[in-house]
């Protein structure tokens, strides 16, 4: 999917649980002058977290952002919800409804 990013673009990622040492198309990335940003929320400064929350809230309100909810399971199926995540191909978010 490297052809989907512009010269000088940034790739930000927060997880690679399925592939702990991913292969990267180094030369293609280098010639595109890309920035690779590895994000861990626990290390982010608080002002950055606040900006992210504000941006996400605004995008949701403006209907510019939608979650891809693949499964909604009741709390009694919490183990199944975890299995879906661990399998790595849920196709979106797995939501646990604690009131169901």
Coordinates of C-alpha atoms in Angstrom, one line a residue, residues 9-82:
X9 CA 4.0 11.7 4.1
X10 CA 3.8 10.1 7.6
X11 CA 2.9 6.6 8.5
X12 CA 1.8 6.3 12.1
X13 CA 1.3 2.9 13.7
X14 CA 0.4 1.8 17.2
X15 CA 0.5 -1.9 17.0
X16 CA 2.0 -4.9 15.2
X17 CA 1.0 -7.7 17.5
X18 CA 0.6 -10.2 14.6
X19 CA 4.0 -9.4 13.1
X20 CA 6.5 -8.4 15.8
X21 CA 9.3 -7.6 13.2
X22 CA 7.5 -6.3 10.1
X23 CA 9.4 -6.1 6.8
X24 CA 9.4 -2.6 5.2
X25 CA 9.9 -1.6 1.6
X26 CA 12.9 0.5 2.7
X27 CA 14.0 2.0 -0.7
X28 CA 10.5 2.9 -1.8
X29 CA 10.0 4.6 1.6
X30 CA 13.3 6.3 1.4
X31 CA 12.7 7.8 -2.0
X32 CA 9.3 9.0 -0.8
X33 CA 11.0 10.8 2.1
X34 CA 8.5 9.2 4.5
X35 CA 8.3 9.5 8.3
X36 CA 7.6 6.4 10.2
X37 CA 5.9 7.3 13.6
X38 CA 5.7 4.5 16.2
X39 CA 3.0 5.6 18.7
X40 CA 2.5 4.3 22.2
X41 CA -0.3 6.2 24.0
X42 CA 1.3 5.5 27.5
X43 CA 4.3 7.6 26.5
X44 CA 2.4 10.5 24.8
X45 CA 2.5 13.9 26.5
X46 CA -0.9 14.8 28.0
X47 CA -1.5 17.8 25.7
X48 CA -1.1 15.4 22.7
X49 CA -3.7 13.0 24.2
X50 CA -6.0 15.9 24.8
X51 CA -5.6 17.2 21.2
X52 CA -6.3 13.7 19.9
X53 CA -9.4 13.3 22.0
X54 CA -10.7 16.7 20.8
X55 CA -10.0 15.9 17.1
X56 CA -11.7 12.5 17.3
X57 CA -14.7 14.0 19.1
X58 CA -15.0 16.7 16.5
X59 CA -14.6 14.3 13.6
X60 CA -17.3 12.0 15.1
X61 CA -19.7 15.0 15.6
X62 CA -19.1 16.1 11.9
X63 CA -19.6 12.5 10.8
X64 CA -16.1 12.5 9.2
X65 CA -15.0 9.4 11.2
X66 CA -16.7 6.1 11.6
X67 CA -15.6 3.1 13.7
X68 CA -15.6 -0.2 11.8
X69 CA -17.5 -2.3 14.3
X70 CA -17.2 -5.9 13.2
X71 CA -18.8 -7.6 16.2
X72 CA -20.8 -6.6 19.2
X73 CA -20.9 -9.3 21.9
X74 CA -22.5 -9.4 25.4
X75 CA -20.2 -9.4 28.4
X76 CA -20.9 -13.1 28.9
X77 CA -18.9 -13.7 25.6
X78 CA -15.8 -11.7 26.7
X79 CA -13.5 -14.7 26.1
X80 CA -14.9 -14.9 22.5
X81 CA -14.3 -11.2 22.0
X82 CA -10.7 -11.7 23.0

